[in-house]
Amino acid sequence: MMKNYRTAIVTGASYGIGPFIVRALAKEGMNLVLAARSGDELEQVATAADIRASGVHVLTVPTDVTEREALSALVSAAERTFGSVDVLVNNAGGDFQREFHNYSADDVEEMIQLNLTGPVELTRLLLPGMLQRKQGHIVNISSLGGSVGFPFTEVYSAAKDGLIAFTRVLRADYRQAGVSSSVLILGPIKDAGTGARTMQEVNLPMSAMGKASMSPPEAVAQAVLKSLRRDKAEIVVMPGPGRFLRALMTLFPGMGSAMNQMTGSTHTMKQVADFRERQREQLNEQTQARI
Ligand SMILES: NC(=O)c1ccc[n+]([C@@H]2O[C@H](COP(=O)([O-])OP(=O)(O)OC[C@H]3O[C@@H](n4cnc5c(N)ncnc54)[C@H](OP(=O)(O)O)[C@@H]3O)[C@@H](O)[C@H]2O)c1
């Protein structure tokens, strides 16, 4: 077990990268509180053979992180069951994969709530207890999207870059008091999660360069453990010099767009955005037909 950490909340634990993080923390002997909207999928993760074999206690709490009351209920359920929470992994997140000019004001709000306001509020709810016990660690899962100006991710990237800044200041303010914070800045992830699912769904070919830039979901889980064990401020999860790439993009902000054109990301993401728009139109037509 890391430090005296006994209990962790992991959001976005139902599918994608989340279950990999859950399994890694279970191996460390931590009691786990799993949150996401889909209760059945959470149960499947909680009752998987390797989790049961780890002997840890697991609580599943169906939660929509965009709803403030649901976050209070999640924290209450976790504290009622395990007494206190030492680690929060804010992993739930996602993007509509649509062009920004097609967003409604509600779409903007939902993206910010999912990727920024939800994690901030969960942290706010847990922080007083952690400060009282002089022990705790917040791990936020962000993205390289903003740094590389990844196509059509205006709102998602704004929220994820916001999460990086939030973590940095939170860490500076509370680390001396025993509560630390880390942010994981993910490049593209293969085999599980939203990127891998989108490639399959839209039936997109993957270039050799694209493949070479991807990390397995296990690398994210290992980065979570590393952030807790070694108390890292920021970890870039990407093969090769991810940190260097991030620094380079800050020095030369126009470079990302040129790189996206060159690697074909702009073309690929346009195909994805068009696919999502068609999906949305079909859904609207079906809804109209039912009325
Ligand atoms: N995969 C990548 O290539 C990549 C790259 C950079 C950053 N990231 C970040 O890594 C994290 C995990 O991504 P992923 O690829 O594993 O995504 P994913 O496969 O789409 O899974 C997202 C998880 O978040 C949950 N979730 C979504 N909306 C939610 C809501 N409103 N309330 C509560 N839970 C919600 C989902 O469960 P329910 O649907 O059941 O709620 C699911 O468990 C995200 O923060 C993402 O931004 C991923």
Tab-separated table of C-alpha atoms and ligand atoms in Angstrom:
chain	number	residue	atom	x	y	z
A	1	MET	CA	0.000	0.000	0.000
A	2	MET	CA	1.269	3.497	-0.827
A	3	LYS	CA	1.960	5.766	2.172
A	4	ASN	CA	-1.019	5.170	4.459
A	5	TYR	CA	-3.489	5.482	1.620
A	6	ARG	CA	-6.370	3.097	2.251
A	7	THR	CA	-9.262	4.270	0.069
A	8	ALA	CA	-9.514	5.776	-3.404
A	9	ILE	CA	-12.377	7.170	-5.469
A	10	VAL	CA	-11.960	6.617	-9.215
A	11	THR	CA	-14.374	8.383	-11.552
A	12	GLY	CA	-14.958	7.129	-15.087
A	13	ALA	CA	-14.361	3.610	-13.766
A	14	SER	CA	-16.925	1.777	-15.908
A	15	TYR	CA	-15.032	1.380	-19.206
A	16	GLY	CA	-12.125	2.785	-21.209
A	17	ILE	CA	-8.958	3.616	-19.257
A	18	GLY	CA	-10.727	3.706	-15.853
A	19	PRO	CA	-10.816	-0.073	-15.199
A	20	PHE	CA	-7.028	-0.236	-15.789
A	21	ILE	CA	-6.535	2.389	-13.074
A	22	VAL	CA	-8.941	0.488	-10.821
A	23	ARG	CA	-7.013	-2.778	-11.246
A	24	ALA	CA	-3.667	-1.081	-10.547
A	25	LEU	CA	-4.963	0.505	-7.314
A	26	ALA	CA	-6.608	-2.784	-6.262
A	27	LYS	CA	-3.225	-4.512	-6.607
A	28	GLU	CA	-1.873	-1.933	-4.143
A	29	GLY	CA	-4.495	-3.116	-1.654
A	30	MET	CA	-6.618	0.025	-1.698
A	31	ASN	CA	-10.339	-0.024	-1.025
A	32	LEU	CA	-12.091	1.440	-4.021
A	33	VAL	CA	-15.117	3.575	-4.746
A	34	LEU	CA	-16.022	3.355	-8.420
A	35	ALA	CA	-18.094	6.084	-10.056
A	36	ALA	CA	-19.607	6.530	-13.525
A	37	ARG	CA	-23.138	6.802	-14.865
A	38	SER	CA	-23.617	3.161	-15.930
A	39	GLY	CA	-24.189	1.047	-12.819
A	40	ASP	CA	-24.157	-2.331	-14.607
A	41	GLU	CA	-20.756	-1.710	-16.160
A	42	LEU	CA	-19.382	-0.508	-12.818
A	43	GLU	CA	-20.598	-3.762	-11.241
A	44	GLN	CA	-18.835	-5.762	-13.951
A	45	VAL	CA	-15.573	-3.967	-13.168
A	46	ALA	CA	-16.072	-4.378	-9.400
A	47	THR	CA	-16.803	-8.107	-9.630
A	48	ALA	CA	-14.119	-8.993	-12.220
A	49	ALA	CA	-12.058	-12.007	-11.148
A	50	ASP	CA	-8.798	-10.080	-10.683
A	51	ILE	CA	-10.460	-7.451	-8.492
A	52	ARG	CA	-12.111	-10.144	-6.348
A	53	ALA	CA	-8.774	-11.974	-6.088
A	54	SER	CA	-7.109	-8.787	-4.799
A	55	GLY	CA	-9.336	-9.029	-1.701
A	56	VAL	CA	-10.018	-5.279	-1.547
A	57	HIS	CA	-13.437	-3.845	-0.756
A	58	VAL	CA	-15.179	-2.162	-3.675
A	59	LEU	CA	-18.184	0.143	-3.596
A	60	THR	CA	-19.923	1.180	-6.816
A	61	VAL	CA	-21.836	4.457	-6.871
A	62	PRO	CA	-23.633	5.351	-10.134
A	63	THR	CA	-22.803	9.031	-10.494
A	64	ASP	CA	-23.124	11.727	-13.126
A	65	VAL	CA	-20.155	13.998	-12.432
A	66	THR	CA	-21.904	16.904	-14.163
A	67	GLU	CA	-24.508	16.939	-11.332
A	68	ARG	CA	-23.439	18.690	-8.150
A	69	GLU	CA	-25.820	16.759	-5.855
A	70	ALA	CA	-24.561	13.456	-7.273
A	71	LEU	CA	-21.001	14.404	-6.299
A	72	SER	CA	-22.061	15.129	-2.697
A	73	ALA	CA	-23.889	11.791	-2.627
A	74	LEU	CA	-20.765	10.021	-3.945
A	75	VAL	CA	-18.547	11.508	-1.225
A	76	SER	CA	-21.130	10.708	1.483
A	77	ALA	CA	-21.447	7.097	0.306
A	78	ALA	CA	-17.649	6.684	0.225
A	79	GLU	CA	-17.191	8.153	3.733
A	80	ARG	CA	-20.120	6.158	5.159
A	81	THR	CA	-18.608	2.915	3.847
A	82	PHE	CA	-14.878	3.442	4.350
A	83	GLY	CA	-14.678	6.251	6.918
A	84	SER	CA	-12.442	8.498	4.827
A	85	VAL	CA	-11.036	8.943	1.323
A	86	ASP	CA	-7.275	9.334	0.764
A	87	VAL	CA	-7.014	9.376	-3.026
A	88	LEU	CA	-9.229	10.884	-5.714
A	89	VAL	CA	-8.589	10.007	-9.351
A	90	ASN	CA	-10.577	12.387	-11.529
A	91	ASN	CA	-10.580	10.237	-14.660
A	92	ALA	CA	-14.129	10.708	-16.036
A	93	GLY	CA	-14.002	12.895	-19.111
A	94	GLY	CA	-14.689	13.036	-22.783
A	95	ASP	CA	-15.369	15.114	-25.854
A	96	PHE	CA	-18.302	15.407	-28.273
A	97	GLN	CA	-15.843	15.291	-31.219
A	98	ARG	CA	-17.843	17.958	-33.050
A	99	GLU	CA	-16.861	21.243	-34.698
A	100	PHE	CA	-17.241	24.129	-32.272
A	101	HIS	CA	-19.548	26.218	-34.501
A	102	ASN	CA	-22.136	23.418	-34.145
A	103	TYR	CA	-22.151	23.532	-30.322
A	104	SER	CA	-25.126	24.843	-28.368
A	105	ALA	CA	-24.580	26.787	-25.137
A	106	ASP	CA	-25.730	23.660	-23.242
A	107	ASP	CA	-23.103	21.563	-25.051
A	108	VAL	CA	-20.394	23.997	-23.916
A	109	GLU	CA	-21.616	23.855	-20.326
A	110	GLU	CA	-21.756	20.042	-20.301
A	111	MET	CA	-18.183	19.714	-21.619
A	112	ILE	CA	-16.853	22.119	-18.983
A	113	GLN	CA	-18.816	20.384	-16.210
A	114	LEU	CA	-17.596	16.922	-17.220
A	115	ASN	CA	-13.933	17.803	-17.715
A	116	LEU	CA	-13.363	20.660	-15.268
A	117	THR	CA	-16.143	21.719	-12.888
A	118	GLY	CA	-16.901	18.117	-11.795
A	119	PRO	CA	-13.262	17.324	-10.868
A	120	VAL	CA	-12.881	20.700	-9.125
A	121	GLU	CA	-16.089	20.192	-7.103
A	122	LEU	CA	-15.160	16.629	-6.071
A	123	THR	CA	-11.782	17.938	-4.909
A	124	ARG	CA	-13.496	20.752	-2.978
A	125	LEU	CA	-15.745	18.249	-1.203
A	126	LEU	CA	-12.896	15.905	-0.214
A	127	LEU	CA	-10.205	18.469	0.669
A	128	PRO	CA	-11.358	19.449	4.226
A	129	GLY	CA	-11.292	15.803	5.396
A	130	MET	CA	-7.879	15.257	3.811
A	131	LEU	CA	-6.506	18.421	5.450
A	132	GLN	CA	-7.873	17.343	8.824
A	133	ARG	CA	-6.049	14.005	8.500
A	134	LYS	CA	-3.008	15.715	6.890
A	135	GLN	CA	-3.111	13.089	4.184
A	136	GLY	CA	-4.457	12.847	0.673
A	137	HIS	CA	-3.651	12.953	-3.023
A	138	ILE	CA	-5.679	14.238	-5.958
A	139	VAL	CA	-4.772	12.793	-9.371
A	140	ASN	CA	-6.335	14.586	-12.334
A	141	ILE	CA	-6.375	13.072	-15.810
A	142	SER	CA	-5.823	15.709	-18.497
A	143	SER	CA	-4.805	15.696	-22.136
A	144	LEU	CA	-2.151	16.967	-24.540
A	145	GLY	CA	-5.056	18.162	-26.720
A	146	GLY	CA	-4.709	21.849	-25.833
A	147	SER	CA	-0.892	21.855	-26.175
A	148	VAL	CA	-0.954	20.429	-29.696
A	149	GLY	CA	-4.136	22.298	-30.743
A	150	PHE	CA	-5.806	18.982	-31.545
A	151	PRO	CA	-8.538	19.621	-34.154
A	152	PHE	CA	-12.088	20.462	-33.030
A	153	THR	CA	-11.394	20.192	-29.289
A	154	GLU	CA	-11.833	23.863	-28.362
A	155	VAL	CA	-14.027	23.359	-25.289
A	156	TYR	CA	-12.544	20.003	-24.236
A	157	SER	CA	-9.015	21.429	-24.459
A	158	ALA	CA	-10.018	24.586	-22.558
A	159	ALA	CA	-11.349	22.378	-19.750
A	160	LYS	CA	-8.374	19.989	-19.767
A	161	ASP	CA	-5.832	22.853	-19.779
A	162	GLY	CA	-7.881	24.390	-16.948
A	163	LEU	CA	-7.485	21.126	-15.035
A	164	ILE	CA	-3.690	21.340	-15.440
A	165	ALA	CA	-3.649	24.879	-14.000
A	166	PHE	CA	-6.050	23.856	-11.200
A	167	THR	CA	-3.770	20.961	-10.198
A	168	ARG	CA	-0.640	23.095	-10.265
A	169	VAL	CA	-2.033	25.730	-7.873
A	170	LEU	CA	-3.791	23.151	-5.666
A	171	ARG	CA	-0.482	21.322	-5.281
A	172	ALA	CA	1.369	24.521	-4.415
A	173	ASP	CA	-1.226	25.576	-1.839
A	174	TYR	CA	-1.824	22.308	0.054
A	175	ARG	CA	1.200	20.037	-0.364
A	176	GLN	CA	2.905	21.344	2.786
A	177	ALA	CA	-0.297	20.525	4.670
A	178	GLY	CA	-0.074	16.871	3.572
A	179	VAL	CA	-2.454	16.950	0.594
A	180	SER	CA	-0.698	16.620	-2.742
A	181	SER	CA	-1.915	16.795	-6.332
A	182	SER	CA	-0.679	15.470	-9.651
A	183	VAL	CA	-1.864	15.791	-13.212
A	184	LEU	CA	-1.410	13.186	-15.920
A	185	ILE	CA	-1.266	14.700	-19.393
A	186	LEU	CA	-2.224	11.970	-21.831
A	187	GLY	CA	-1.304	11.669	-25.464
A	188	PRO	CA	-3.381	9.249	-27.558
A	189	ILE	CA	-4.173	5.885	-25.933
A	190	LYS	CA	-4.508	2.617	-27.842
A	191	ASP	CA	-6.595	-0.536	-27.272
A	192	ALA	CA	-9.071	1.056	-24.823
A	193	GLY	CA	-10.781	4.376	-24.332
A	194	THR	CA	-12.378	6.948	-26.533
A	195	GLY	CA	-9.641	7.273	-29.203
A	196	ALA	CA	-9.423	3.528	-29.857
A	197	ARG	CA	-13.251	3.230	-29.867
A	198	THR	CA	-13.622	6.123	-32.334
A	199	MET	CA	-11.096	4.638	-34.789
A	200	GLN	CA	-13.148	1.406	-34.841
A	201	GLU	CA	-16.544	3.099	-34.939
A	202	VAL	CA	-15.679	5.430	-37.829
A	203	ASN	CA	-13.529	2.720	-39.437
A	204	LEU	CA	-10.455	4.907	-39.775
A	205	PRO	CA	-7.044	3.664	-40.829
A	206	MET	CA	-4.162	4.470	-38.492
A	207	SER	CA	-0.888	5.789	-39.889
A	208	ALA	CA	2.418	4.319	-38.697
A	209	MET	CA	3.241	7.703	-37.122
A	210	GLY	CA	-0.141	7.742	-35.384
A	211	LYS	CA	0.418	4.247	-33.998
A	212	ALA	CA	3.905	5.134	-32.775
A	213	SER	CA	2.523	8.042	-30.729
A	214	MET	CA	0.046	5.895	-28.768
A	215	SER	CA	0.442	4.482	-25.257
A	216	PRO	CA	-1.341	1.440	-23.839
A	217	PRO	CA	-3.915	2.072	-21.079
A	218	GLU	CA	-1.640	0.196	-18.650
A	219	ALA	CA	0.823	3.102	-19.022
A	220	VAL	CA	-1.832	5.474	-17.628
A	221	ALA	CA	-2.466	3.137	-14.678
A	222	GLN	CA	1.277	2.934	-13.983
A	223	ALA	CA	1.515	6.738	-14.184
A	224	VAL	CA	-1.231	7.021	-11.546
A	225	LEU	CA	0.805	4.742	-9.232
A	226	LYS	CA	3.983	6.709	-9.989
A	227	SER	CA	2.268	10.011	-9.197
A	228	LEU	CA	1.214	8.615	-5.800
A	229	ARG	CA	4.474	6.833	-4.923
A	230	ARG	CA	6.860	9.546	-6.099
A	231	ASP	CA	4.556	12.518	-5.680
A	232	LYS	CA	5.065	13.815	-9.231
A	233	ALA	CA	3.629	17.207	-10.197
A	234	GLU	CA	2.944	16.350	-13.858
A	235	ILE	CA	3.453	13.214	-15.931
A	236	VAL	CA	3.111	13.270	-19.702
A	237	VAL	CA	1.954	9.827	-20.872
A	238	MET	CA	3.232	9.459	-24.419
A	239	PRO	CA	5.969	7.347	-25.978
A	240	GLY	CA	9.187	9.254	-26.641
A	241	PRO	CA	9.810	12.772	-25.445
A	242	GLY	CA	6.219	13.754	-24.504
A	243	ARG	CA	7.397	16.430	-22.066
A	244	PHE	CA	9.696	17.875	-24.714
A	245	LEU	CA	6.828	17.981	-27.235
A	246	ARG	CA	4.659	19.821	-24.715
A	247	ALA	CA	7.438	22.346	-24.002
A	248	LEU	CA	8.054	22.815	-27.725
A	249	MET	CA	4.363	23.543	-28.389
A	250	THR	CA	4.417	26.192	-25.644
A	251	LEU	CA	7.457	27.826	-27.231
A	252	PHE	CA	6.023	27.659	-30.753
A	253	PRO	CA	2.213	27.736	-30.445
A	254	GLY	CA	1.655	27.697	-34.227
A	255	MET	CA	3.462	24.393	-34.604
A	256	GLY	CA	0.589	22.177	-33.454
A	257	SER	CA	-1.686	23.085	-36.328
A	258	ALA	CA	1.066	22.464	-38.909
A	259	MET	CA	1.847	19.135	-37.249
A	260	ASN	CA	-1.824	18.125	-37.256
A	261	GLN	CA	-2.038	18.893	-40.990
A	262	MET	CA	1.183	17.004	-41.693
A	263	THR	CA	0.258	13.884	-39.711
A	264	GLY	CA	-3.275	13.783	-41.178
A	265	SER	CA	-4.942	14.427	-37.789
A	266	THR	CA	-6.917	17.395	-39.155
A	267	HIS	CA	-8.334	15.316	-42.011
A	268	THR	CA	-9.087	12.371	-39.707
A	269	MET	CA	-10.811	14.503	-37.084
A	270	LYS	CA	-12.918	16.209	-39.781
A	271	GLN	CA	-14.145	12.754	-40.791
A	272	VAL	CA	-14.960	12.003	-37.155
A	273	ALA	CA	-16.764	15.345	-36.710
A	274	ASP	CA	-18.836	14.739	-39.855
A	275	PHE	CA	-19.688	11.244	-38.604
A	276	ARG	CA	-20.854	12.657	-35.243
A	277	GLU	CA	-22.981	15.295	-37.032
A	278	ARG	CA	-24.687	12.589	-39.129
A	279	GLN	CA	-25.284	10.532	-35.968
A	280	ARG	CA	-26.871	13.545	-34.307
A	281	GLU	CA	-29.122	14.267	-37.293
A	282	GLN	CA	-30.294	10.645	-37.348
A	283	LEU	CA	-31.036	10.779	-33.617
A	284	ASN	CA	-33.023	14.005	-34.052
A	285	GLU	CA	-35.027	12.486	-36.922
A	286	GLN	CA	-35.820	9.395	-34.822
A	287	THR	CA	-36.907	11.587	-31.908
A	288	GLN	CA	-39.138	13.697	-34.190
A	289	ALA	CA	-40.706	10.553	-35.674
A	290	ARG	CA	-41.602	9.282	-32.171
A	291	ILE	CA	-43.324	12.564	-31.177
B	1	LIG	N1	-8.358	7.741	-24.664
B	1	LIG	C1	-7.544	8.715	-25.006
B	1	LIG	O1	-6.898	8.634	-26.064
B	1	LIG	C2	-7.355	9.914	-24.092
B	1	LIG	C3	-6.422	10.889	-24.447
B	1	LIG	C4	-6.260	12.004	-23.634
B	1	LIG	C5	-6.995	12.118	-22.472
B	1	LIG	N2	-7.909	11.170	-22.144
B	1	LIG	C6	-8.681	11.340	-20.890
B	1	LIG	O2	-8.643	10.130	-20.145
B	1	LIG	C7	-9.844	9.995	-19.390
B	1	LIG	C8	-10.473	8.644	-19.671
B	1	LIG	O3	-10.778	8.608	-21.050
B	1	LIG	P1	-11.244	7.285	-21.806
B	1	LIG	O4	-10.590	7.296	-23.111
B	1	LIG	O5	-11.136	6.102	-20.916
B	1	LIG	O6	-12.795	7.653	-22.044
B	1	LIG	P2	-14.030	6.666	-22.254
B	1	LIG	O7	-13.593	5.359	-22.768
B	1	LIG	O8	-15.038	7.446	-23.026
B	1	LIG	O9	-14.553	6.461	-20.762
B	1	LIG	C9	-15.000	7.591	-20.054
B	1	LIG	C10	-15.383	7.183	-18.651
B	1	LIG	O10	-15.956	8.340	-18.025
B	1	LIG	C11	-17.309	8.055	-17.663
B	1	LIG	N3	-18.162	9.225	-17.856
B	1	LIG	C12	-18.443	9.885	-19.019
B	1	LIG	N4	-19.317	10.881	-18.774
B	1	LIG	C13	-19.566	10.845	-17.436
B	1	LIG	C14	-20.400	11.602	-16.572
B	1	LIG	N5	-21.151	12.623	-17.028
B	1	LIG	N6	-20.432	11.274	-15.261
B	1	LIG	C15	-19.683	10.256	-14.787
B	1	LIG	N7	-18.886	9.500	-15.536
B	1	LIG	C16	-18.840	9.796	-16.854
B	1	LIG	C17	-17.733	6.892	-18.566
B	1	LIG	O11	-18.743	6.115	-17.957
B	1	LIG	P3	-20.330	6.312	-18.162
B	1	LIG	O12	-20.590	6.531	-19.620
B	1	LIG	O13	-20.846	5.036	-17.625
B	1	LIG	O14	-20.707	7.469	-17.315
B	1	LIG	C18	-16.437	6.093	-18.623
B	1	LIG	O15	-16.284	5.319	-17.463
B	1	LIG	C19	-10.730	11.177	-19.789
B	1	LIG	O16	-10.605	12.197	-18.838
B	1	LIG	C20	-10.160	11.615	-21.123
B	1	LIG	O17	-10.409	12.958	-21.391
B	1	LIG	C21	-8.097	10.067	-22.923
